[in-house]
Amino acid sequence: GETLAAEFDCAAYQDIQALLADPAVEAVYIASPHGLHAEQTIAALSAGKHVLVEKPMALSLQECRAMTEAAVAADRVLMV
């Protein structure tokens, strides 16, 4: 929590929305359960963040396409 964050001089967030709203965050690393990769990646890209997402990129080709389209639309880097 906050004590650990203070010890390491870093920010802590209660949820992904708070993380994505922080203008100091330039990039995010998505290592959540596979079923959340597409949703969280698209949200991060839409918030203007660069994204590194763990494999598998997503659970379907349709989700992968939506993720790459979101990266192009946001002019952000998406890496797997």
PDB file of N, CA, C and O in Angstrom, residues 31-72:
ATOM      1  N   ALA A  31       0.293  -7.352 -17.294  1.00  0.00           N
ATOM      2  CA  ALA A  31       0.630  -8.731 -16.939  1.00  0.00           C
ATOM      3  C   ALA A  31      -0.514  -9.349 -16.149  1.00  0.00           C
ATOM      4  O   ALA A  31      -0.312 -10.155 -15.254  1.00  0.00           O
ATOM      5  N   SER A  32      -1.708  -8.947 -16.487  1.00  0.00           N
ATOM      6  CA  SER A  32      -2.914  -9.413 -15.816  1.00  0.00           C
ATOM      7  C   SER A  32      -3.351 -10.751 -16.426  1.00  0.00           C
ATOM      8  O   SER A  32      -2.748 -11.227 -17.388  1.00  0.00           O
ATOM      9  N   PRO A  33      -4.421 -11.356 -15.910  1.00  0.00           N
ATOM     10  CA  PRO A  33      -4.935 -12.572 -16.545  1.00  0.00           C
ATOM     11  C   PRO A  33      -5.235 -12.323 -18.032  1.00  0.00           C
ATOM     12  O   PRO A  33      -5.669 -11.224 -18.411  1.00  0.00           O
ATOM     13  N   HIS A  34      -4.985 -13.316 -18.848  1.00  0.00           N
ATOM     14  CA  HIS A  34      -5.077 -13.180 -20.306  1.00  0.00           C
ATOM     15  C   HIS A  34      -6.389 -12.576 -20.792  1.00  0.00           C
ATOM     16  O   HIS A  34      -6.404 -11.812 -21.746  1.00  0.00           O
ATOM     17  N   GLY A  35      -7.479 -12.904 -20.143  1.00  0.00           N
ATOM     18  CA  GLY A  35      -8.779 -12.409 -20.557  1.00  0.00           C
ATOM     19  C   GLY A  35      -8.953 -10.912 -20.385  1.00  0.00           C
ATOM     20  O   GLY A  35      -9.894 -10.337 -20.940  1.00  0.00           O
ATOM     21  N   LEU A  36      -8.052 -10.268 -19.653  1.00  0.00           N
ATOM     22  CA  LEU A  36      -8.129  -8.821 -19.437  1.00  0.00           C
ATOM     23  C   LEU A  36      -7.185  -8.035 -20.334  1.00  0.00           C
ATOM     24  O   LEU A  36      -7.244  -6.804 -20.373  1.00  0.00           O
ATOM     25  N   HIS A  37      -6.299  -8.708 -21.040  1.00  0.00           N
ATOM     26  CA  HIS A  37      -5.279  -8.017 -21.830  1.00  0.00           C
ATOM     27  C   HIS A  37      -5.866  -7.010 -22.811  1.00  0.00           C
ATOM     28  O   HIS A  37      -5.420  -5.863 -22.858  1.00  0.00           O
ATOM     29  N   ALA A  38      -6.826  -7.420 -23.621  1.00  0.00           N
ATOM     30  CA  ALA A  38      -7.371  -6.521 -24.645  1.00  0.00           C
ATOM     31  C   ALA A  38      -8.018  -5.297 -24.004  1.00  0.00           C
ATOM     32  O   ALA A  38      -7.709  -4.159 -24.374  1.00  0.00           O
ATOM     33  N   GLU A  39      -8.888  -5.520 -23.049  1.00  0.00           N
ATOM     34  CA  GLU A  39      -9.609  -4.415 -22.397  1.00  0.00           C
ATOM     35  C   GLU A  39      -8.645  -3.430 -21.750  1.00  0.00           C
ATOM     36  O   GLU A  39      -8.757  -2.210 -21.939  1.00  0.00           O
ATOM     37  N   GLN A  40      -7.680  -3.928 -20.993  1.00  0.00           N
ATOM     38  CA  GLN A  40      -6.757  -3.050 -20.292  1.00  0.00           C
ATOM     39  C   GLN A  40      -5.783  -2.364 -21.246  1.00  0.00           C
ATOM     40  O   GLN A  40      -5.448  -1.198 -21.056  1.00  0.00           O
ATOM     41  N   THR A  41      -5.353  -3.072 -22.279  1.00  0.00           N
ATOM     42  CA  THR A  41      -4.448  -2.478 -23.259  1.00  0.00           C
ATOM     43  C   THR A  41      -5.132  -1.352 -24.014  1.00  0.00           C
ATOM     44  O   THR A  41      -4.562  -0.270 -24.177  1.00  0.00           O
ATOM     45  N   ILE A  42      -6.351  -1.581 -24.461  1.00  0.00           N
ATOM     46  CA  ILE A  42      -7.087  -0.556 -25.198  1.00  0.00           C
ATOM     47  C   ILE A  42      -7.346   0.657 -24.301  1.00  0.00           C
ATOM     48  O   ILE A  42      -7.206   1.800 -24.734  1.00  0.00           O
ATOM     49  N   ALA A  43      -7.673   0.420 -23.050  1.00  0.00           N
ATOM     50  CA  ALA A  43      -7.896   1.531 -22.111  1.00  0.00           C
ATOM     51  C   ALA A  43      -6.614   2.344 -21.932  1.00  0.00           C
ATOM     52  O   ALA A  43      -6.646   3.580 -21.938  1.00  0.00           O
ATOM     53  N   ALA A  44      -5.486   1.655 -21.785  1.00  0.00           N
ATOM     54  CA  ALA A  44      -4.214   2.356 -21.602  1.00  0.00           C
ATOM     55  C   ALA A  44      -3.832   3.152 -22.848  1.00  0.00           C
ATOM     56  O   ALA A  44      -3.408   4.304 -22.751  1.00  0.00           O
ATOM     57  N   LEU A  45      -3.978   2.548 -24.005  1.00  0.00           N
ATOM     58  CA  LEU A  45      -3.660   3.241 -25.253  1.00  0.00           C
ATOM     59  C   LEU A  45      -4.565   4.457 -25.430  1.00  0.00           C
ATOM     60  O   LEU A  45      -4.102   5.544 -25.795  1.00  0.00           O
ATOM     61  N   SER A  46      -5.844   4.294 -25.134  1.00  0.00           N
ATOM     62  CA  SER A  46      -6.800   5.395 -25.259  1.00  0.00           C
ATOM     63  C   SER A  46      -6.485   6.527 -24.295  1.00  0.00           C
ATOM     64  O   SER A  46      -6.825   7.679 -24.554  1.00  0.00           O
ATOM     65  N   ALA A  47      -5.826   6.190 -23.184  1.00  0.00           N
ATOM     66  CA  ALA A  47      -5.419   7.200 -22.201  1.00  0.00           C
ATOM     67  C   ALA A  47      -4.071   7.822 -22.569  1.00  0.00           C
ATOM     68  O   ALA A  47      -3.534   8.627 -21.812  1.00  0.00           O
ATOM     69  N   GLY A  48      -3.518   7.430 -23.716  1.00  0.00           N
ATOM     70  CA  GLY A  48      -2.271   8.029 -24.179  1.00  0.00           C
ATOM     71  C   GLY A  48      -1.011   7.376 -23.652  1.00  0.00           C
ATOM     72  O   GLY A  48       0.062   7.976 -23.695  1.00  0.00           O
ATOM     73  N   LYS A  49      -1.129   6.152 -23.163  1.00  0.00           N
ATOM     74  CA  LYS A  49       0.032   5.449 -22.619  1.00  0.00           C
ATOM     75  C   LYS A  49       0.595   4.476 -23.657  1.00  0.00           C
ATOM     76  O   LYS A  49      -0.142   3.886 -24.435  1.00  0.00           O
ATOM     77  N   HIS A  50       1.911   4.294 -23.655  1.00  0.00           N
ATOM     78  CA  HIS A  50       2.535   3.222 -24.414  1.00  0.00           C
ATOM     79  C   HIS A  50       2.284   1.946 -23.631  1.00  0.00           C
ATOM     80  O   HIS A  50       2.133   1.981 -22.404  1.00  0.00           O
ATOM     81  N   VAL A  51       2.248   0.791 -24.332  1.00  0.00           N
ATOM     82  CA  VAL A  51       1.899  -0.460 -23.647  1.00  0.00           C
ATOM     83  C   VAL A  51       2.848  -1.585 -24.029  1.00  0.00           C
ATOM     84  O   VAL A  51       3.131  -1.801 -25.210  1.00  0.00           O
ATOM     85  N   LEU A  52       3.296  -2.321 -23.004  1.00  0.00           N
ATOM     86  CA  LEU A  52       3.958  -3.604 -23.172  1.00  0.00           C
ATOM     87  C   LEU A  52       3.013  -4.629 -22.563  1.00  0.00           C
ATOM     88  O   LEU A  52       2.718  -4.557 -21.363  1.00  0.00           O
ATOM     89  N   VAL A  53       2.504  -5.543 -23.378  1.00  0.00           N
ATOM     90  CA  VAL A  53       1.552  -6.540 -22.901  1.00  0.00           C
ATOM     91  C   VAL A  53       2.199  -7.926 -22.984  1.00  0.00           C
ATOM     92  O   VAL A  53       2.874  -8.249 -23.953  1.00  0.00           O
ATOM     93  N   GLU A  54       1.991  -8.714 -21.943  1.00  0.00           N
ATOM     94  CA  GLU A  54       2.510 -10.080 -21.893  1.00  0.00           C
ATOM     95  C   GLU A  54       1.830 -10.965 -22.927  1.00  0.00           C
ATOM     96  O   GLU A  54       0.731 -10.661 -23.389  1.00  0.00           O
ATOM     97  N   LYS A  55       2.478 -12.061 -23.252  1.00  0.00           N
ATOM     98  CA  LYS A  55       1.877 -13.060 -24.132  1.00  0.00           C
ATOM     99  C   LYS A  55       0.936 -13.926 -23.315  1.00  0.00           C
ATOM    100  O   LYS A  55       1.213 -14.161 -22.132  1.00  0.00           O
ATOM    101  N   PRO A  56      -0.140 -14.394 -23.872  1.00  0.00           N
ATOM    102  CA  PRO A  56      -0.613 -14.082 -25.213  1.00  0.00           C
ATOM    103  C   PRO A  56      -1.154 -12.661 -25.273  1.00  0.00           C
ATOM    104  O   PRO A  56      -1.686 -12.144 -24.289  1.00  0.00           O
ATOM    105  N   MET A  57      -1.008 -12.055 -26.418  1.00  0.00           N
ATOM    106  CA  MET A  57      -1.459 -10.677 -26.601  1.00  0.00           C
ATOM    107  C   MET A  57      -2.925 -10.540 -26.211  1.00  0.00           C
ATOM    108  O   MET A  57      -3.306  -9.596 -25.517  1.00  0.00           O
ATOM    109  N   ALA A  58      -3.748 -11.464 -26.672  1.00  0.00           N
ATOM    110  CA  ALA A  58      -5.182 -11.473 -26.381  1.00  0.00           C
ATOM    111  C   ALA A  58      -5.699 -12.877 -26.648  1.00  0.00           C
ATOM    112  O   ALA A  58      -4.941 -13.770 -27.016  1.00  0.00           O
ATOM    113  N   LEU A  59      -7.008 -13.057 -26.502  1.00  0.00           N
ATOM    114  CA  LEU A  59      -7.587 -14.386 -26.659  1.00  0.00           C
ATOM    115  C   LEU A  59      -8.172 -14.653 -28.036  1.00  0.00           C
ATOM    116  O   LEU A  59      -8.579 -15.771 -28.321  1.00  0.00           O
ATOM    117  N   SER A  60      -8.215 -13.614 -28.888  1.00  0.00           N
ATOM    118  CA  SER A  60      -8.749 -13.812 -30.236  1.00  0.00           C
ATOM    119  C   SER A  60      -8.062 -12.862 -31.207  1.00  0.00           C
ATOM    120  O   SER A  60      -7.506 -11.837 -30.807  1.00  0.00           O
ATOM    121  N   LEU A  61      -8.126 -13.215 -32.464  1.00  0.00           N
ATOM    122  CA  LEU A  61      -7.579 -12.341 -33.497  1.00  0.00           C
ATOM    123  C   LEU A  61      -8.324 -11.011 -33.513  1.00  0.00           C
ATOM    124  O   LEU A  61      -7.716  -9.960 -33.700  1.00  0.00           O
ATOM    125  N   GLN A  62      -9.617 -11.049 -33.282  1.00  0.00           N
ATOM    126  CA  GLN A  62     -10.419  -9.818 -33.248  1.00  0.00           C
ATOM    127  C   GLN A  62      -9.918  -8.880 -32.149  1.00  0.00           C
ATOM    128  O   GLN A  62      -9.788  -7.675 -32.364  1.00  0.00           O
ATOM    129  N   GLU A  63      -9.618  -9.422 -30.968  1.00  0.00           N
ATOM    130  CA  GLU A  63      -9.090  -8.586 -29.888  1.00  0.00           C
ATOM    131  C   GLU A  63      -7.719  -8.021 -30.253  1.00  0.00           C
ATOM    132  O   GLU A  63      -7.440  -6.842 -29.986  1.00  0.00           O
ATOM    133  N   CYS A  64      -6.871  -8.834 -30.866  1.00  0.00           N
ATOM    134  CA  CYS A  64      -5.540  -8.364 -31.275  1.00  0.00           C
ATOM    135  C   CYS A  64      -5.658  -7.222 -32.274  1.00  0.00           C
ATOM    136  O   CYS A  64      -4.938  -6.226 -32.181  1.00  0.00           O
ATOM    137  N   ARG A  65      -6.556  -7.358 -33.216  1.00  0.00           N
ATOM    138  CA  ARG A  65      -6.767  -6.284 -34.196  1.00  0.00           C
ATOM    139  C   ARG A  65      -7.260  -5.013 -33.522  1.00  0.00           C
ATOM    140  O   ARG A  65      -6.815  -3.908 -33.851  1.00  0.00           O
ATOM    141  N   ALA A  66      -8.184  -5.147 -32.586  1.00  0.00           N
ATOM    142  CA  ALA A  66      -8.704  -3.973 -31.870  1.00  0.00           C
ATOM    143  C   ALA A  66      -7.582  -3.278 -31.094  1.00  0.00           C
ATOM    144  O   ALA A  66      -7.516  -2.045 -31.050  1.00  0.00           O
ATOM    145  N   MET A  67      -6.679  -4.062 -30.539  1.00  0.00           N
ATOM    146  CA  MET A  67      -5.554  -3.502 -29.796  1.00  0.00           C
ATOM    147  C   MET A  67      -4.610  -2.744 -30.723  1.00  0.00           C
ATOM    148  O   MET A  67      -4.184  -1.630 -30.408  1.00  0.00           O
ATOM    149  N   THR A  68      -4.288  -3.333 -31.868  1.00  0.00           N
ATOM    150  CA  THR A  68      -3.381  -2.652 -32.798  1.00  0.00           C
ATOM    151  C   THR A  68      -4.040  -1.413 -33.394  1.00  0.00           C
ATOM    152  O   THR A  68      -3.381  -0.388 -33.574  1.00  0.00           O
ATOM    153  N   GLU A  69      -5.334  -1.478 -33.654  1.00  0.00           N
ATOM    154  CA  GLU A  69      -6.052  -0.302 -34.152  1.00  0.00           C
ATOM    155  C   GLU A  69      -6.060   0.808 -33.109  1.00  0.00           C
ATOM    156  O   GLU A  69      -5.916   1.991 -33.453  1.00  0.00           O
ATOM    157  N   ALA A  70      -6.205   0.446 -31.838  1.00  0.00           N
ATOM    158  CA  ALA A  70      -6.175   1.446 -30.764  1.00  0.00           C
ATOM    159  C   ALA A  70      -4.799   2.099 -30.670  1.00  0.00           C
ATOM    160  O   ALA A  70      -4.692   3.309 -30.430  1.00  0.00           O
ATOM    161  N   ALA A  71      -3.735   1.328 -30.890  1.00  0.00           N
ATOM    162  CA  ALA A  71      -2.388   1.868 -30.843  1.00  0.00           C
ATOM    163  C   ALA A  71      -2.174   2.873 -31.981  1.00  0.00           C
ATOM    164  O   ALA A  71      -1.597   3.945 -31.776  1.00  0.00           O
ATOM    165  N   VAL A  72      -2.637   2.524 -33.162  1.00  0.00           N
ATOM    166  CA  VAL A  72      -2.505   3.418 -34.317  1.00  0.00           C
ATOM    167  C   VAL A  72      -3.305   4.693 -34.078  1.00  0.00           C
ATOM    168  O   VAL A  72      -2.801   5.808 -34.288  1.00  0.00           O
TER     169      VAL A  72
END
